């Protein structure tokens, strides 16, 4: 078998499921590239850019933190808090959400019991969406 059955699930839905040739995933120990017959592995996914190559070409997906499991039978599953295909990212929405989180962070400095890590994670998630959304738009403008 020369393809990998690849699935990305979030608590809301399955956002991607396809037979693919190659997957590049951002993890806490760097980017891992998975080809068919990869050894079984579990790793921690870090917010970033995920690339999938299938017969449709290369697709880019913005992914937040989560886990990846590579099984022995050419099956790979990612469980992530959030994931969006680059072409579906609403950049304006992400920019507004980032601004809101940054304002909350600025206010938080004068308050007690603030979950800074959670606020920072929101900012990181929105920045990742913005970066990937803009990159996709740029590639698309160039190709059309
Ligand atoms: P908001 O932008 O309203 O603050 P949020 O960041 O709180 O939203 P999430 O809880 O991260 O939203 O995600 C809710 C759903 O909306 C998820 O399915 C997520 O993939 C999607 N989503 C969130 N932001 C965007 C965006 N900028 N573009 C496309 N889909 C998004």
CSV table of N, CA and C and ligand atoms in Angstrom, one decimal:
chain,number,residue,atom,x,y,z
A,1,UNK,N,0.8,-1.2,0.0
A,1,UNK,CA,0.0,0.0,0.0
A,1,UNK,C,0.9,1.3,0.0
A,2,UNK,N,0.7,2.1,-1.0
A,2,UNK,CA,1.5,3.3,-1.1
A,2,UNK,C,0.9,4.6,-0.7
A,3,UNK,N,-0.2,4.5,0.0
A,3,UNK,CA,-0.9,5.7,0.6
A,3,UNK,C,-1.1,5.5,2.1
A,4,UNK,N,-1.4,6.7,2.7
A,4,UNK,CA,-1.6,6.7,4.1
A,4,UNK,C,-3.0,7.1,4.3
A,5,UNK,N,-3.8,6.4,5.2
A,5,UNK,CA,-5.1,6.9,5.5
A,5,UNK,C,-5.0,7.9,6.6
A,6,UNK,N,-5.3,9.2,6.2
A,6,UNK,CA,-5.0,10.3,7.2
A,6,UNK,C,-6.3,11.0,7.6
A,7,UNK,N,-6.4,11.2,8.9
A,7,UNK,CA,-7.6,11.9,9.4
A,7,UNK,C,-7.2,12.9,10.4
A,8,UNK,N,-7.9,14.1,10.4
A,8,UNK,CA,-7.7,15.1,11.4
A,8,UNK,C,-9.1,15.3,12.1
A,9,UNK,N,-9.1,15.1,13.4
A,9,UNK,CA,-10.4,15.2,14.1
A,9,UNK,C,-10.2,16.3,15.2
A,10,UNK,N,-11.2,17.1,15.3
A,10,UNK,CA,-11.3,18.1,16.4
A,10,UNK,C,-12.5,17.7,17.3
A,11,UNK,N,-12.6,18.3,18.5
A,11,UNK,CA,-13.8,17.9,19.3
A,11,UNK,C,-15.1,18.2,18.5
A,12,UNK,N,-15.1,19.1,17.5
A,12,UNK,CA,-16.3,19.4,16.8
A,12,UNK,C,-16.6,18.5,15.7
A,13,UNK,N,-15.6,18.1,14.9
A,13,UNK,CA,-15.9,17.3,13.7
A,13,UNK,C,-14.6,16.8,13.1
A,14,UNK,N,-14.8,16.0,12.0
A,14,UNK,CA,-13.6,15.5,11.3
A,14,UNK,C,-13.3,16.5,10.2
A,15,UNK,N,-12.2,17.2,10.3
A,15,UNK,CA,-12.0,18.2,9.3
A,15,UNK,C,-11.2,17.8,8.0
A,16,UNK,N,-10.7,16.6,8.1
A,16,UNK,CA,-10.0,16.1,6.9
A,16,UNK,C,-9.9,14.6,7.0
A,17,UNK,N,-10.2,13.9,5.9
A,17,UNK,CA,-10.0,12.5,5.8
A,17,UNK,C,-9.8,12.1,4.3
A,18,UNK,N,-8.6,11.5,4.1
A,18,UNK,CA,-8.3,11.2,2.7
A,18,UNK,C,-7.1,10.2,2.7
A,19,UNK,N,-6.9,9.5,1.5
A,19,UNK,CA,-5.7,8.7,1.3
A,19,UNK,C,-4.7,9.6,0.7
A,20,UNK,N,-3.5,9.7,1.4
A,20,UNK,CA,-2.5,10.7,1.0
A,20,UNK,C,-1.1,10.0,0.8
A,21,UNK,N,-0.2,10.8,0.2
A,21,UNK,CA,1.1,10.2,-0.1
A,21,UNK,C,2.1,10.7,1.0
A,22,UNK,N,1.9,11.9,1.5
A,22,UNK,CA,2.9,12.5,2.4
A,22,UNK,C,2.2,13.5,3.3
A,23,UNK,N,2.7,13.5,4.6
A,23,UNK,CA,2.2,14.5,5.5
A,23,UNK,C,3.4,15.1,6.3
A,24,UNK,N,3.4,16.4,6.4
A,24,UNK,CA,4.4,17.1,7.2
A,24,UNK,C,3.6,17.8,8.4
A,25,UNK,N,4.0,17.4,9.6
A,25,UNK,CA,3.3,17.9,10.8
A,25,UNK,C,4.2,18.6,11.8
A,26,UNK,N,3.8,19.8,12.2
A,26,UNK,CA,4.6,20.5,13.2
A,26,UNK,C,4.4,19.9,14.6
A,27,UNK,N,5.5,19.5,15.2
A,27,UNK,CA,5.4,18.9,16.6
A,27,UNK,C,6.4,19.6,17.5
A,28,UNK,N,6.3,19.3,18.8
A,28,UNK,CA,7.1,20.0,19.8
A,28,UNK,C,8.6,19.6,19.6
A,29,UNK,N,8.9,18.6,18.8
A,29,UNK,CA,10.3,18.2,18.6
A,29,UNK,C,10.7,18.5,17.1
A,30,UNK,N,10.0,19.4,16.5
A,30,UNK,CA,10.3,19.8,15.1
A,30,UNK,C,9.3,19.2,14.1
A,31,UNK,N,9.5,19.5,12.9
A,31,UNK,CA,8.5,19.0,11.8
A,31,UNK,C,8.8,17.5,11.5
A,32,UNK,N,7.7,16.7,11.5
A,32,UNK,CA,8.0,15.3,11.1
A,32,UNK,C,7.3,15.1,9.8
A,33,UNK,N,8.0,14.4,8.9
A,33,UNK,CA,7.4,14.1,7.6
A,33,UNK,C,7.1,12.6,7.6
A,34,UNK,N,5.9,12.3,7.2
A,34,UNK,CA,5.4,10.9,7.2
A,34,UNK,C,5.1,10.4,5.8
A,35,UNK,N,5.8,9.3,5.5
A,35,UNK,CA,5.6,8.6,4.2
A,35,UNK,C,5.0,7.3,4.5
A,36,UNK,N,4.4,6.5,3.5
A,36,UNK,CA,3.9,5.2,3.8
A,36,UNK,C,4.9,4.3,4.5
A,37,UNK,N,4.5,3.4,5.3
A,37,UNK,CA,5.3,2.5,6.1
A,37,UNK,C,6.2,3.1,7.2
A,38,UNK,N,5.7,4.2,7.7
A,38,UNK,CA,6.4,4.9,8.8
A,38,UNK,C,6.3,4.0,10.0
A,39,UNK,N,7.3,4.1,10.9
A,39,UNK,CA,7.2,3.3,12.1
A,39,UNK,C,6.1,3.9,13.0
A,40,UNK,N,5.5,3.1,13.9
A,40,UNK,CA,4.4,3.6,14.8
A,40,UNK,C,5.0,4.6,15.8
A,41,UNK,N,4.2,5.6,16.0
A,41,UNK,CA,4.8,6.7,16.8
A,41,UNK,C,3.6,7.6,17.4
A,42,UNK,N,3.8,8.1,18.6
A,42,UNK,CA,2.8,9.1,19.1
A,42,UNK,C,3.6,10.4,19.4
A,43,UNK,N,3.1,11.5,19.0
A,43,UNK,CA,3.9,12.7,19.2
A,43,UNK,C,2.9,13.9,19.5
A,44,UNK,N,3.5,15.0,20.1
A,44,UNK,CA,2.6,16.1,20.4
A,44,UNK,C,2.7,17.2,19.3
A,45,UNK,N,1.5,17.5,18.8
A,45,UNK,CA,1.4,18.5,17.7
A,45,UNK,C,1.4,19.9,18.3
A,46,UNK,N,2.1,20.7,17.6
A,46,UNK,CA,2.3,22.1,18.0
A,46,UNK,C,1.5,23.0,17.0
A,47,UNK,N,1.0,24.1,17.5
A,47,UNK,CA,0.3,25.0,16.5
A,47,UNK,C,1.2,25.4,15.4
A,48,UNK,N,0.7,25.2,14.2
A,48,UNK,CA,1.6,25.6,13.0
A,48,UNK,C,0.9,25.1,11.7
A,49,UNK,N,1.8,24.9,10.7
A,49,UNK,CA,1.3,24.6,9.4
A,49,UNK,C,1.5,23.1,9.1
A,50,UNK,N,0.4,22.5,8.7
A,50,UNK,CA,0.5,21.1,8.3
A,50,UNK,C,0.3,21.0,6.8
A,51,UNK,N,1.2,20.2,6.2
A,51,UNK,CA,1.1,20.0,4.7
A,51,UNK,C,0.7,18.6,4.4
A,52,UNK,N,-0.2,18.4,3.5
A,52,UNK,CA,-0.6,17.1,3.0
A,52,UNK,C,-0.5,17.0,1.5
A,53,UNK,N,0.1,15.9,1.1
A,53,UNK,CA,0.2,15.7,-0.4
A,53,UNK,C,-0.6,14.5,-0.8
A,54,UNK,N,-1.6,14.7,-1.7
A,54,UNK,CA,-2.5,13.6,-2.1
A,54,UNK,C,-2.6,13.8,-3.6
A,55,UNK,N,-3.4,13.0,-4.3
A,55,UNK,CA,-3.5,13.1,-5.7
A,55,UNK,C,-4.1,14.5,-6.1
A,56,UNK,N,-4.6,15.2,-5.1
A,56,UNK,CA,-5.1,16.6,-5.4
A,56,UNK,C,-4.0,17.6,-5.3
A,57,UNK,N,-2.8,17.2,-5.0
A,57,UNK,CA,-1.6,18.1,-4.9
A,57,UNK,C,-1.4,18.4,-3.4
A,58,UNK,N,-0.8,19.5,-3.1
A,58,UNK,CA,-0.4,19.8,-1.7
A,58,UNK,C,-1.5,20.8,-1.1
A,59,UNK,N,-2.0,20.4,0.0
A,59,UNK,CA,-2.9,21.2,0.8
A,59,UNK,C,-2.3,21.7,2.1
A,60,UNK,N,-2.7,22.9,2.5
A,60,UNK,CA,-2.1,23.5,3.7
A,60,UNK,C,-3.3,23.6,4.7
A,61,UNK,N,-3.0,23.2,5.9
A,61,UNK,CA,-4.0,23.2,7.0
A,61,UNK,C,-3.3,23.9,8.2
A,62,UNK,N,-4.1,24.8,8.8
A,62,UNK,CA,-3.6,25.4,10.1
A,62,UNK,C,-4.1,24.5,11.2
A,63,UNK,N,-3.1,24.1,12.0
A,63,UNK,CA,-3.5,23.2,13.1
A,63,UNK,C,-3.1,23.8,14.5
A,64,UNK,N,-3.9,23.6,15.5
A,64,UNK,CA,-3.5,24.0,16.8
A,64,UNK,C,-2.9,22.8,17.6
A,65,UNK,N,-2.8,23.0,18.9
A,65,UNK,CA,-2.1,21.9,19.6
A,65,UNK,C,-2.9,20.6,19.7
A,66,UNK,N,-2.3,19.5,19.8
A,66,UNK,CA,-3.0,18.2,19.8
A,66,UNK,C,-2.0,17.0,19.8
A,67,UNK,N,-2.5,15.9,19.4
A,67,UNK,CA,-1.6,14.7,19.3
A,67,UNK,C,-1.7,14.0,18.0
A,68,UNK,N,-0.6,13.4,17.6
A,68,UNK,CA,-0.7,12.6,16.4
A,68,UNK,C,-0.3,11.1,16.7
A,69,UNK,N,-1.1,10.2,16.1
A,69,UNK,CA,-0.7,8.8,16.3
A,69,UNK,C,-0.5,8.2,14.9
A,70,UNK,N,0.7,7.6,14.7
A,70,UNK,CA,1.0,6.9,13.5
A,70,UNK,C,0.9,5.4,13.8
A,71,UNK,N,0.0,4.8,13.1
A,71,UNK,CA,-0.2,3.3,13.4
A,71,UNK,C,0.6,2.5,12.4
A,72,UNK,N,0.7,1.2,12.7
A,72,UNK,CA,1.5,0.4,11.9
A,72,UNK,C,0.9,0.1,10.5
A,73,UNK,N,-0.4,0.3,10.4
A,73,UNK,CA,-1.1,-0.1,9.1
A,73,UNK,C,-1.3,1.1,8.2
A,74,UNK,N,-0.3,2.0,8.1
A,74,UNK,CA,-0.5,3.2,7.3
A,74,UNK,C,-1.7,4.0,7.6
A,75,UNK,N,-1.9,4.1,8.9
A,75,UNK,CA,-3.1,5.0,9.3
A,75,UNK,C,-2.5,6.1,10.3
A,76,UNK,N,-2.9,7.3,10.0
A,76,UNK,CA,-2.4,8.4,10.8
A,76,UNK,C,-3.6,9.2,11.3
A,77,UNK,N,-3.6,9.5,12.6
A,77,UNK,CA,-4.7,10.3,13.1
A,77,UNK,C,-4.2,11.5,13.9
A,78,UNK,N,-4.8,12.7,13.7
A,78,UNK,CA,-4.4,13.8,14.5
A,78,UNK,C,-5.7,14.2,15.3
A,79,UNK,N,-5.5,14.4,16.6
A,79,UNK,CA,-6.6,14.9,17.4
A,79,UNK,C,-6.1,16.3,17.8
A,80,UNK,N,-6.8,17.3,17.4
A,80,UNK,CA,-6.3,18.7,17.7
A,80,UNK,C,-7.5,19.5,18.2
A,81,UNK,N,-7.2,20.6,19.0
A,81,UNK,CA,-8.2,21.5,19.5
A,81,UNK,C,-8.9,22.1,18.3
A,82,UNK,N,-8.2,22.5,17.3
A,82,UNK,CA,-8.7,23.2,16.2
A,82,UNK,C,-7.9,22.9,14.9
A,83,UNK,N,-8.5,23.0,13.8
A,83,UNK,CA,-7.8,22.9,12.5
A,83,UNK,C,-8.7,23.4,11.4
A,84,UNK,N,-8.0,24.2,10.5
A,84,UNK,CA,-8.8,24.7,9.4
A,84,UNK,C,-8.0,24.6,8.1
A,85,UNK,N,-8.6,24.2,7.1
A,85,UNK,CA,-7.9,24.3,5.8
A,85,UNK,C,-7.6,25.7,5.4
A,86,UNK,N,-6.4,25.9,4.9
A,86,UNK,CA,-6.0,27.3,4.6
A,86,UNK,C,-7.0,28.1,3.8
A,87,UNK,N,-7.6,27.5,2.8
A,87,UNK,CA,-8.5,28.2,1.9
A,87,UNK,C,-9.8,28.6,2.7
A,88,UNK,N,-10.1,28.0,3.8
A,88,UNK,CA,-11.3,28.4,4.6
A,88,UNK,C,-11.1,29.4,5.7
A,89,UNK,N,-9.8,29.8,5.9
A,89,UNK,CA,-9.5,30.7,7.0
A,89,UNK,C,-10.0,32.1,6.7
A,90,UNK,N,-10.8,32.6,7.7
A,90,UNK,CA,-11.3,34.0,7.6
A,90,UNK,C,-10.2,34.9,8.3
A,91,UNK,N,-9.4,35.6,7.5
A,91,UNK,CA,-8.3,36.3,8.1
A,91,UNK,C,-8.8,37.5,9.0
A,92,UNK,N,-9.8,38.1,8.5
A,92,UNK,CA,-10.4,39.3,9.2
A,92,UNK,C,-10.9,38.8,10.6
A,93,UNK,N,-11.5,37.7,10.7
A,93,UNK,CA,-12.0,37.1,11.9
A,93,UNK,C,-10.9,36.8,12.9
A,94,UNK,N,-9.8,36.2,12.3
A,94,UNK,CA,-8.7,35.9,13.1
A,94,UNK,C,-8.0,37.2,13.7
A,95,UNK,N,-7.9,38.2,12.8
A,95,UNK,CA,-7.3,39.5,13.2
A,95,UNK,C,-8.1,40.1,14.4
A,96,UNK,N,-9.4,40.1,14.3
A,96,UNK,CA,-10.3,40.6,15.3
A,96,UNK,C,-10.1,39.8,16.6
A,97,UNK,N,-10.0,38.5,16.5
A,97,UNK,CA,-9.9,37.6,17.7
A,97,UNK,C,-8.5,37.9,18.3
A,98,UNK,N,-7.5,38.1,17.5
A,98,UNK,CA,-6.2,38.3,18.1
A,98,UNK,C,-6.2,39.7,18.8
A,99,UNK,N,-6.8,40.7,18.2
A,99,UNK,CA,-6.8,42.0,18.9
A,99,UNK,C,-7.5,41.9,20.2
A,100,UNK,N,-8.6,41.2,20.2
A,100,UNK,CA,-9.4,41.0,21.5
A,100,UNK,C,-8.5,40.3,22.6
A,101,UNK,N,-7.8,39.3,22.2
A,101,UNK,CA,-7.0,38.6,23.1
A,101,UNK,C,-5.8,39.4,23.6
A,102,UNK,N,-5.3,40.2,22.7
A,102,UNK,CA,-4.1,41.1,23.1
A,102,UNK,C,-4.6,42.2,24.1
A,103,UNK,N,-5.8,42.7,23.8
A,103,UNK,CA,-6.4,43.7,24.7
A,103,UNK,C,-6.6,43.1,26.1
A,104,UNK,N,-7.1,41.9,26.1
A,104,UNK,CA,-7.3,41.2,27.4
A,104,UNK,C,-6.0,41.0,28.1
A,105,UNK,N,-5.0,40.6,27.4
A,105,UNK,CA,-3.7,40.4,27.9
A,105,UNK,C,-3.1,41.7,28.6
A,106,UNK,N,-3.3,42.9,27.9
A,106,UNK,CA,-2.9,44.1,28.4
A,106,UNK,C,-3.6,44.5,29.7
A,107,UNK,N,-4.9,44.2,29.7
A,107,UNK,CA,-5.7,44.5,30.9
A,107,UNK,C,-5.3,43.6,32.0
A,108,UNK,N,-5.0,42.4,31.7
A,108,UNK,CA,-4.7,41.4,32.7
A,108,UNK,C,-3.5,41.7,33.6
A,109,UNK,N,-2.6,42.6,33.0
A,109,UNK,CA,-1.4,42.9,33.8
A,109,UNK,C,-1.7,43.5,35.2
A,110,UNK,N,-2.9,44.2,35.2
A,110,UNK,CA,-3.3,44.8,36.5
A,110,UNK,C,-4.3,44.0,37.3
A,111,UNK,N,-4.4,42.8,36.9
A,111,UNK,CA,-5.4,41.9,37.6
A,111,UNK,C,-4.7,40.7,38.2
A,112,UNK,N,-5.4,40.0,39.2
A,112,UNK,CA,-4.8,38.8,39.7
A,112,UNK,C,-5.5,37.6,39.1
A,113,UNK,N,-4.9,36.4,39.4
A,113,UNK,CA,-5.5,35.1,38.9
A,113,UNK,C,-5.8,35.1,37.4
A,114,UNK,N,-4.9,35.6,36.6
A,114,UNK,CA,-5.2,35.5,35.2
A,114,UNK,C,-4.4,34.3,34.6
A,115,UNK,N,-5.1,33.6,33.7
A,115,UNK,CA,-4.5,32.5,33.0
A,115,UNK,C,-3.7,33.0,31.8
A,116,UNK,N,-2.5,33.4,32.0
A,116,UNK,CA,-1.7,34.0,30.9
A,116,UNK,C,-1.4,33.0,29.8
A,117,UNK,N,-1.2,31.8,30.3
A,117,UNK,CA,-0.8,30.7,29.3
A,117,UNK,C,-2.0,30.5,28.3
A,118,UNK,N,-3.2,30.6,28.9
A,118,UNK,CA,-4.4,30.4,28.0
A,118,UNK,C,-4.6,31.6,27.1
A,119,UNK,N,-4.4,32.8,27.6
A,119,UNK,CA,-4.5,34.0,26.7
A,119,UNK,C,-3.4,33.9,25.6
A,120,UNK,N,-2.2,33.5,26.0
A,120,UNK,CA,-1.1,33.5,25.0
A,120,UNK,C,-1.4,32.4,24.0
A,121,UNK,N,-2.0,31.3,24.4
A,121,UNK,CA,-2.4,30.2,23.5
A,121,UNK,C,-3.4,30.7,22.4
A,122,UNK,N,-4.3,31.6,22.9
A,122,UNK,CA,-5.3,32.2,21.9
A,122,UNK,C,-4.6,33.1,20.9
A,123,UNK,N,-3.7,33.9,21.4
A,123,UNK,CA,-3.0,34.8,20.5
A,123,UNK,C,-2.2,34.0,19.5
A,124,UNK,N,-1.5,32.9,20.0
A,124,UNK,CA,-0.7,32.1,19.1
A,124,UNK,C,-1.6,31.4,18.0
A,125,UNK,N,-2.7,30.9,18.5
A,125,UNK,CA,-3.6,30.3,17.6
A,125,UNK,C,-4.1,31.2,16.5
A,126,UNK,N,-4.5,32.5,16.9
A,126,UNK,CA,-5.0,33.4,15.9
A,126,UNK,C,-3.8,33.9,14.9
A,127,UNK,N,-2.6,34.0,15.5
A,127,UNK,CA,-1.5,34.4,14.6
A,127,UNK,C,-1.2,33.3,13.6
A,128,UNK,N,-1.3,32.1,14.0
A,128,UNK,CA,-1.1,31.0,13.1
A,128,UNK,C,-2.1,31.0,12.0
A,129,UNK,N,-3.4,31.3,12.4
A,129,UNK,CA,-4.4,31.3,11.3
A,129,UNK,C,-4.1,32.5,10.3
A,130,UNK,N,-3.7,33.6,10.9
A,130,UNK,CA,-3.5,34.8,10.0
A,130,UNK,C,-2.3,34.5,9.1
A,131,UNK,N,-1.2,33.9,9.6
A,131,UNK,CA,-0.1,33.6,8.8
A,131,UNK,C,-0.4,32.6,7.7
A,132,UNK,N,-1.1,31.6,8.0
A,132,UNK,CA,-1.4,30.5,7.0
A,132,UNK,C,-2.4,31.0,6.0
A,133,UNK,N,-3.4,31.8,6.5
A,133,UNK,CA,-4.5,32.3,5.6
A,133,UNK,C,-3.8,33.3,4.6
A,134,UNK,N,-2.9,34.1,5.1
A,134,UNK,CA,-2.3,35.1,4.2
A,134,UNK,C,-1.4,34.4,3.2
A,135,UNK,N,-0.7,33.4,3.7
A,135,UNK,CA,0.3,32.7,2.8
A,135,UNK,C,-0.5,32.0,1.7
A,136,UNK,N,-1.7,31.4,2.0
A,136,UNK,CA,-2.5,30.7,1.0
A,136,UNK,C,-3.0,31.7,0.0
A,137,UNK,N,-3.5,32.9,0.5
A,137,UNK,CA,-4.0,33.9,-0.4
A,137,UNK,C,-3.0,34.3,-1.4
A,138,UNK,N,-1.7,34.5,-0.9
A,138,UNK,CA,-0.6,35.0,-1.8
A,138,UNK,C,-0.3,33.9,-2.9
A,139,UNK,N,-0.2,32.7,-2.5
A,139,UNK,CA,0.1,31.6,-3.4
A,139,UNK,C,-1.0,31.6,-4.5
A,140,UNK,N,-2.3,31.7,-4.0
A,140,UNK,CA,-3.4,31.6,-5.0
A,140,UNK,C,-3.4,32.8,-5.9
A,141,UNK,N,-3.1,34.0,-5.5
A,141,UNK,CA,-3.1,35.2,-6.3
A,141,UNK,C,-2.0,34.9,-7.4
A,142,UNK,N,-0.8,34.4,-7.0
A,142,UNK,CA,0.3,34.2,-7.9
A,142,UNK,C,-0.1,33.2,-9.0
A,143,UNK,N,-0.9,32.1,-8.6
A,143,UNK,CA,-1.2,31.1,-9.5
A,143,UNK,C,-2.4,31.3,-10.4
A,144,UNK,N,-3.1,32.4,-10.1
A,144,UNK,CA,-4.3,32.7,-11.0
A,144,UNK,C,-4.2,33.9,-11.9
B,1,LIG,P1,-13.6,33.9,17.3
B,1,LIG,O1,-12.9,34.2,16.0
B,1,LIG,O2,-15.1,34.1,17.2
B,1,LIG,O3,-13.0,34.4,18.5
B,1,LIG,P2,-12.6,31.4,18.2
B,1,LIG,O4,-11.2,31.7,17.9
B,1,LIG,O5,-13.0,31.5,19.7
B,1,LIG,O6,-13.6,32.3,17.3
B,1,LIG,P3,-12.5,28.7,18.0
B,1,LIG,O7,-13.1,28.2,19.3
B,1,LIG,O8,-11.1,28.7,17.9
B,1,LIG,O9,-13.1,30.0,17.6
B,1,LIG,O10,-13.2,27.8,16.9
B,1,LIG,C1,-14.6,27.7,16.6
B,1,LIG,C2,-14.8,27.2,15.2
B,1,LIG,O11,-14.5,28.2,14.3
B,1,LIG,C3,-13.8,26.1,14.8
B,1,LIG,O12,-14.5,25.2,14.0
B,1,LIG,C4,-12.7,26.8,14.1
B,1,LIG,O13,-12.0,25.9,13.2
B,1,LIG,C5,-13.5,27.9,13.4
B,1,LIG,N1,-12.7,29.1,13.2
B,1,LIG,C6,-12.2,29.9,14.2
B,1,LIG,N2,-11.6,31.0,13.7
B,1,LIG,C7,-11.6,30.8,12.4
B,1,LIG,C8,-11.1,31.6,11.3
B,1,LIG,N3,-10.5,32.8,11.5
B,1,LIG,N4,-11.3,31.2,10.0
B,1,LIG,C9,-12.0,30.0,9.8
B,1,LIG,N5,-12.5,29.2,10.8
B,1,LIG,C10,-12.3,29.6,12.1
